[in-house]
Amino acid sequence: SSSPLSDLSNKLHDILIRHRMHSEEERKEATKLRDLVLERCEEYIDNIHLHAVGESKKKPRHPRKLLHFLAPKIPAIKQSPDITLRIKSAKADLDGSAAAYAIGSIACMTELYDQHGSIIEIQESKEEKGSSTSNDDDDEDEAEEDTVRSEALASVDIISDRRLEQLVECVLSSIDAKAIMKKLDQKGDSDKVVDDISASIDPTDSLSIQDTAYAAFGLALLGA
């Protein structure tokens, strides 16, 4: 049977698959990393589903665990001697590509985790209200609950996590903004500008527009 959570998880899984499949000529290392991200996210979706339908009592892990497992697998991050150091050098077709896929995918899992958490909170709140008598402070209580809920969102934790910053740094180090701007200046007002630029970007020098867009989508989903 369909539920808002299962509909969401199906949509997010489709997004993960779509962005995993777009790349044709990919480095083997990058393929392995992207496959690892997808594999771990699929496991994560399954765990949330089992908990949601009551088949597992094990509470889903905070997406921070996923972030902390996947980010250090990216070579530029793995080779960094200190977590506090900014990643200034990254290979677009390896570090940048894998980091962009990780950002978008971890954001999807964070959204799923937060939605699952809010559904459980609403259920528990209804059960509590059903067992207690109504009073005039209900509106105040609800406002307070909303504040507590927003502070408890996993997305707030993920956005402020150094590991996410490192992934973003890999992406930023992989975008050849000057080359893209140069191409934009050369083109007129053609509707095909984005396609032309996308086709002309060398994947070894600069991150693809698809990857850049997926990373941006992930950050927007997290509320960055």
Coordinates of N, CA and C in Angstrom, one line a residue, residues 48-191:
I48 N 14.7 2.7 6.6 CA 13.7 3.6 7.0 C 12.3 3.0 6.7
H49 N 12.2 2.3 5.5 CA 10.9 1.7 5.1 C 10.5 0.6 6.2
L50 N 11.5 -0.2 6.6 CA 11.2 -1.3 7.5 C 10.8 -0.7 8.9
H51 N 11.4 0.4 9.3 CA 11.0 1.0 10.5 C 9.6 1.7 10.4
A52 N 9.3 2.3 9.3 CA 8.1 3.0 9.0 C 6.9 2.0 9.1
V53 N 7.1 0.8 8.5 CA 5.9 -0.2 8.4 C 5.9 -1.1 9.7
G54 N 6.8 -0.8 10.6 CA 6.8 -1.6 11.9 C 7.5 -3.0 11.8
E55 N 8.2 -3.2 10.7 CA 8.9 -4.5 10.6 C 10.2 -4.5 11.3
S56 N 10.7 -3.3 11.6 CA 12.0 -3.2 12.4 C 11.8 -2.2 13.5
K57 N 12.3 -2.6 14.7 CA 12.2 -1.6 15.8 C 13.4 -0.8 15.9
K58 N 14.4 -1.1 15.1 CA 15.7 -0.4 15.1 C 15.5 1.0 14.4
K59 N 15.7 2.0 15.2 CA 15.6 3.4 14.7 C 16.6 3.7 13.6
P60 N 16.2 4.3 12.5 CA 17.1 4.6 11.4 C 18.2 5.5 11.9
R61 N 19.4 5.3 11.4 CA 20.6 6.1 11.8 C 20.5 7.5 11.3
H62 N 21.0 8.4 12.0 CA 21.1 9.8 11.6 C 21.9 9.8 10.3
P63 N 21.5 10.6 9.3 CA 22.2 10.7 8.0 C 23.7 11.1 8.1
R64 N 24.0 11.7 9.3 CA 25.4 12.1 9.6 C 26.3 10.9 9.4
K65 N 25.8 9.7 9.9 CA 26.6 8.5 9.8 C 27.0 8.2 8.3
L66 N 26.0 8.4 7.5 CA 26.2 8.2 6.0 C 27.2 9.2 5.5
L67 N 27.1 10.4 5.8 CA 28.0 11.5 5.4 C 29.4 11.2 5.9
H68 N 29.6 10.8 7.2 CA 30.9 10.5 7.7 C 31.5 9.3 7.2
F69 N 30.7 8.4 6.6 CA 31.3 7.1 6.0 C 31.7 7.5 4.6
L70 N 30.9 8.2 3.8 CA 31.1 8.4 2.4 C 32.2 9.5 2.1
A71 N 32.1 10.6 2.8 CA 33.0 11.7 2.5 C 34.5 11.3 2.5
P72 N 35.0 10.6 3.5 CA 36.4 10.3 3.5 C 36.8 9.3 2.5
K73 N 35.9 8.7 1.7 CA 36.2 7.8 0.7 C 36.7 8.5 -0.6
I74 N 36.4 9.8 -0.7 CA 36.8 10.6 -1.9 C 38.3 10.9 -1.7
P75 N 39.1 10.6 -2.7 CA 40.5 10.7 -2.6 C 41.0 12.1 -2.1
A76 N 40.5 13.2 -2.6 CA 41.0 14.5 -2.2 C 40.7 14.7 -0.7
I77 N 39.7 14.2 -0.2 CA 39.4 14.3 1.3 C 40.2 13.3 2.0
K78 N 40.3 12.1 1.5 CA 41.1 11.0 2.2 C 42.6 11.5 2.3
Q79 N 43.1 12.2 1.3 CA 44.5 12.6 1.3 C 44.8 13.9 2.1
S80 N 43.7 14.5 2.5 CA 43.9 15.8 3.3 C 44.4 15.4 4.7
P81 N 45.6 16.0 5.1 CA 46.2 15.7 6.4 C 45.4 16.1 7.6
D82 N 44.5 17.1 7.4 CA 43.7 17.6 8.5 C 42.3 18.0 8.1
I83 N 41.3 17.6 8.8 CA 39.9 17.8 8.4 C 39.6 19.3 8.4
T84 N 40.4 20.1 9.1 CA 40.1 21.6 9.1 C 40.7 22.3 7.9
L85 N 41.6 21.7 7.1 CA 42.2 22.3 6.0 C 41.2 22.3 4.8
R86 N 41.2 23.5 4.1 CA 40.3 23.6 2.9 C 40.8 22.8 1.8
I87 N 39.9 22.1 1.1 CA 40.3 21.3 -0.1 C 40.4 22.3 -1.3
K88 N 41.6 22.5 -1.7 CA 41.9 23.4 -2.8 C 42.2 22.8 -4.1
S89 N 42.5 21.5 -4.1 CA 42.8 20.8 -5.3 C 42.0 19.5 -5.4
A90 N 41.2 19.4 -6.5 CA 40.3 18.2 -6.7 C 40.2 17.9 -8.2
K91 N 40.2 16.6 -8.5 CA 40.1 16.2 -9.9 C 38.6 16.2 -10.3
A92 N 38.3 17.0 -11.3 CA 36.8 17.1 -11.6 C 36.2 15.8 -11.9
D93 N 36.9 14.9 -12.7 CA 36.2 13.7 -13.1 C 36.3 12.6 -12.1
L94 N 36.9 12.9 -10.9 CA 36.9 11.9 -9.8 C 36.3 12.5 -8.5
D95 N 37.1 13.4 -7.9 CA 36.7 14.0 -6.6 C 35.4 14.8 -6.8
G96 N 35.4 15.7 -7.8 CA 34.3 16.6 -7.9 C 33.0 15.9 -8.3
S97 N 33.1 14.9 -9.2 CA 32.0 14.1 -9.7 C 31.4 13.3 -8.6
A98 N 32.3 12.6 -7.8 CA 31.8 11.8 -6.7 C 31.2 12.6 -5.6
A99 N 31.9 13.8 -5.3 CA 31.4 14.7 -4.2 C 30.0 15.2 -4.6
A100 N 29.8 15.6 -5.8 CA 28.5 16.2 -6.2 C 27.4 15.1 -6.1
Y101 N 27.8 13.9 -6.4 CA 26.8 12.8 -6.3 C 26.5 12.5 -4.9
A102 N 27.5 12.6 -4.0 CA 27.3 12.4 -2.6 C 26.5 13.5 -2.0
I103 N 26.7 14.7 -2.3 CA 25.9 15.8 -1.7 C 24.4 15.7 -2.1
G104 N 24.1 15.5 -3.4 CA 22.7 15.3 -3.8 C 22.1 14.1 -3.1
S105 N 22.8 13.0 -3.0 CA 22.2 11.8 -2.5 C 22.0 11.8 -1.0
I106 N 23.0 12.4 -0.3 CA 22.9 12.5 1.2 C 21.8 13.4 1.6
A107 N 21.6 14.5 0.7 CA 20.5 15.4 1.0 C 19.2 14.7 0.8
C108 N 19.1 13.9 -0.2 CA 17.8 13.1 -0.4 C 17.5 12.2 0.9
M109 N 18.6 11.6 1.4 CA 18.4 10.7 2.5 C 18.1 11.5 3.8
T110 N 18.6 12.7 3.9 CA 18.3 13.6 5.0 C 16.8 14.0 5.0
E111 N 16.4 14.3 3.8 CA 15.0 14.7 3.6 C 14.0 13.5 4.0
L112 N 14.4 12.3 3.6 CA 13.6 11.1 4.0 C 13.6 10.9 5.5
Y113 N 14.8 11.0 6.1 CA 14.9 10.8 7.5 C 14.1 11.8 8.3
D114 N 14.2 13.1 7.9 CA 13.4 14.1 8.6 C 11.9 14.0 8.4
Q115 N 11.5 13.6 7.2 CA 10.0 13.3 7.0 C 9.5 12.2 7.8
H116 N 10.3 11.1 7.9 CA 10.0 9.9 8.7 C 9.9 10.3 10.1
G117 N 10.8 11.1 10.6 CA 10.8 11.6 12.0 C 9.6 12.4 12.3
S118 N 9.2 13.3 11.4 CA 8.1 14.2 11.7 C 6.8 13.4 11.6
I119 N 6.7 12.4 10.8 CA 5.5 11.5 10.8 C 5.3 10.8 12.1
I120 N 6.5 10.3 12.7 CA 6.4 9.6 13.9 C 6.0 10.6 15.1
E121 N 6.6 11.8 15.0 CA 6.3 12.8 16.0 C 4.8 13.1 16.0
I122 N 4.2 13.3 14.8 CA 2.8 13.6 14.7 C 2.0 12.5 15.3
Q123 N 2.3 11.2 14.9 CA 1.6 10.1 15.5 C 1.6 10.1 17.0
E124 N 2.8 10.2 17.5 CA 3.0 10.2 19.0 C 2.2 11.4 19.7
S125 N 2.3 12.5 19.0 CA 1.6 13.7 19.5 C 0.1 13.5 19.6
K126 N -0.5 12.8 18.5 CA -1.9 12.5 18.4 C -2.3 11.6 19.5
E127 N -1.4 10.6 19.7 CA -1.7 9.6 20.8 C -1.7 10.2 22.2
E128 N -0.8 11.1 22.4 CA -0.7 11.8 23.7 C -1.9 12.7 23.9
K129 N -2.3 13.4 22.8 CA -3.4 14.3 22.9 C -4.7 13.6 23.1
G130 N -4.8 12.4 22.5 CA -6.0 11.6 22.7 C -6.1 11.1 24.1
S131 N -5.0 10.9 24.8 CA -5.1 10.4 26.1 C -5.2 11.5 27.2
S132 N -4.9 12.7 26.8 CA -5.0 13.8 27.7 C -6.1 14.8 27.4
T133 N -6.6 15.5 28.4 CA -7.7 16.4 28.1 C -7.2 17.7 27.5
S134 N -8.1 18.3 26.6 CA -7.8 19.5 25.9 C -7.7 20.7 26.8
N135 N -6.9 21.7 26.5 CA -6.9 22.9 27.3 C -6.6 24.1 26.4
D136 N -6.6 25.3 27.0 CA -6.4 26.6 26.2 C -5.0 26.8 25.7
D137 N -4.1 26.0 26.2 CA -2.7 26.2 25.8 C -2.3 25.4 24.6
D138 N -3.2 24.8 23.9 CA -2.9 24.0 22.8 C -2.1 24.7 21.7
D139 N -2.6 25.9 21.4 CA -1.9 26.7 20.3 C -0.4 27.0 20.7
E140 N -0.2 27.4 22.0 CA 1.1 27.6 22.4 C 2.0 26.4 22.4
D141 N 1.4 25.3 22.8 CA 2.1 24.0 22.7 C 2.5 23.6 21.3
E142 N 1.6 23.9 20.4 CA 1.9 23.5 19.0 C 3.0 24.4 18.4
A143 N 3.0 25.7 18.7 CA 4.1 26.6 18.3 C 5.4 26.1 18.8
E144 N 5.4 25.7 20.1 CA 6.6 25.3 20.8 C 7.1 24.0 20.1
E145 N 6.2 23.1 19.8 CA 6.6 21.8 19.2 C 7.2 22.1 17.8
D146 N 6.7 23.0 17.0 CA 7.2 23.3 15.7 C 8.7 23.8 15.8
T147 N 8.9 24.7 16.9 CA 10.3 25.2 17.1 C 11.2 24.1 17.4
V148 N 10.8 23.2 18.3 CA 11.6 22.0 18.7 C 11.9 21.1 17.5
R149 N 10.9 20.9 16.7 CA 11.0 20.0 15.6 C 12.0 20.6 14.6
S150 N 11.9 21.9 14.3 CA 12.9 22.5 13.3 C 14.3 22.4 13.8
E151 N 14.5 22.6 15.1 CA 15.8 22.5 15.7 C 16.4 21.1 15.7
A152 N 15.5 20.2 15.7 CA 15.9 18.8 15.7 C 16.1 18.2 14.3
L153 N 15.8 18.9 13.3 CA 15.9 18.4 11.9 C 17.4 18.0 11.6
A154 N 17.5 16.9 11.0 CA 18.9 16.4 10.6 C 19.5 17.3 9.6
S155 N 18.7 18.0 8.8 CA 19.3 18.9 7.8 C 20.1 20.0 8.4
V156 N 19.7 20.4 9.6 CA 20.4 21.5 10.3 C 21.8 21.0 10.7
D157 N 21.9 19.7 11.2 CA 23.2 19.1 11.6 C 24.1 18.9 10.3
I158 N 23.5 18.4 9.3 CA 24.3 18.1 8.1 C 24.9 19.4 7.5
I159 N 24.1 20.4 7.4 CA 24.5 21.7 6.8 C 25.7 22.3 7.5
S160 N 25.8 22.1 8.8 CA 26.9 22.6 9.6 C 28.0 21.6 9.8
D161 N 28.0 20.5 9.2 CA 29.0 19.5 9.4 C 30.2 19.7 8.5
R162 N 31.4 19.6 9.0 CA 32.6 19.9 8.3 C 32.8 18.9 7.1
R163 N 32.3 17.7 7.2 CA 32.4 16.7 6.1 C 31.6 17.2 4.9
L164 N 30.5 17.8 5.1 CA 29.7 18.3 4.0 C 30.5 19.5 3.4
E165 N 31.1 20.3 4.2 CA 31.9 21.5 3.7 C 33.0 20.9 2.8
Q166 N 33.6 19.8 3.2 CA 34.7 19.2 2.4 C 34.2 18.8 1.0
L167 N 33.0 18.2 1.0 CA 32.4 17.8 -0.2 C 32.1 19.0 -1.1
V168 N 31.6 20.0 -0.5 CA 31.3 21.3 -1.3 C 32.7 21.8 -1.9
E169 N 33.7 21.8 -1.0 CA 35.0 22.3 -1.5 C 35.5 21.5 -2.7
C170 N 35.3 20.2 -2.7 CA 35.7 19.3 -3.8 C 35.0 19.8 -5.1
V171 N 33.7 20.1 -4.9 CA 32.9 20.5 -6.1 C 33.3 21.9 -6.6
L172 N 33.5 22.8 -5.6 CA 34.0 24.2 -6.0 C 35.3 24.1 -6.7
S173 N 36.2 23.3 -6.2 CA 37.6 23.1 -6.8 C 37.5 22.5 -8.2
S174 N 36.4 21.9 -8.6 CA 36.2 21.2 -9.8 C 35.5 22.0 -10.9
I175 N 35.0 23.2 -10.5 CA 34.3 24.0 -11.5 C 35.2 25.0 -12.1
D176 N 35.3 24.9 -13.4 CA 36.1 25.9 -14.1 C 35.2 27.1 -14.6
A177 N 35.0 28.0 -13.6 CA 34.0 29.1 -13.8 C 34.4 30.0 -14.9
K178 N 35.8 30.2 -15.0 CA 36.3 31.1 -16.0 C 36.0 30.6 -17.4
A179 N 36.2 29.3 -17.6 CA 36.0 28.7 -18.9 C 34.5 28.7 -19.3
I180 N 33.6 28.5 -18.3 CA 32.2 28.5 -18.6 C 31.7 30.0 -18.9
M181 N 32.2 31.0 -18.2 CA 31.9 32.4 -18.5 C 32.4 32.8 -19.8
K182 N 33.5 32.3 -20.2 CA 34.1 32.6 -21.5 C 33.2 32.1 -22.6
K183 N 32.7 30.8 -22.4 CA 31.8 30.2 -23.4 C 30.5 31.0 -23.5
L184 N 30.0 31.4 -22.3 CA 28.8 32.2 -22.3 C 28.9 33.5 -23.0
D185 N 30.1 34.1 -22.9 CA 30.3 35.4 -23.6 C 30.4 35.2 -25.1
Q186 N 30.9 34.0 -25.5 CA 31.0 33.8 -26.9 C 29.7 33.5 -27.6
K187 N 28.7 32.9 -26.8 CA 27.4 32.6 -27.3 C 26.5 33.8 -27.3
G188 N 25.5 33.8 -28.2 CA 24.5 34.8 -28.2 C 23.4 34.5 -27.2
D189 N 22.2 34.9 -27.6 CA 21.1 34.6 -26.7 C 20.4 33.3 -27.1
S190 N 21.1 32.4 -27.7 CA 20.5 31.2 -28.2 C 20.0 30.3 -27.0
D191 N 18.9 29.6 -27.3 CA 18.3 28.7 -26.3 C 19.2 27.5 -26.1

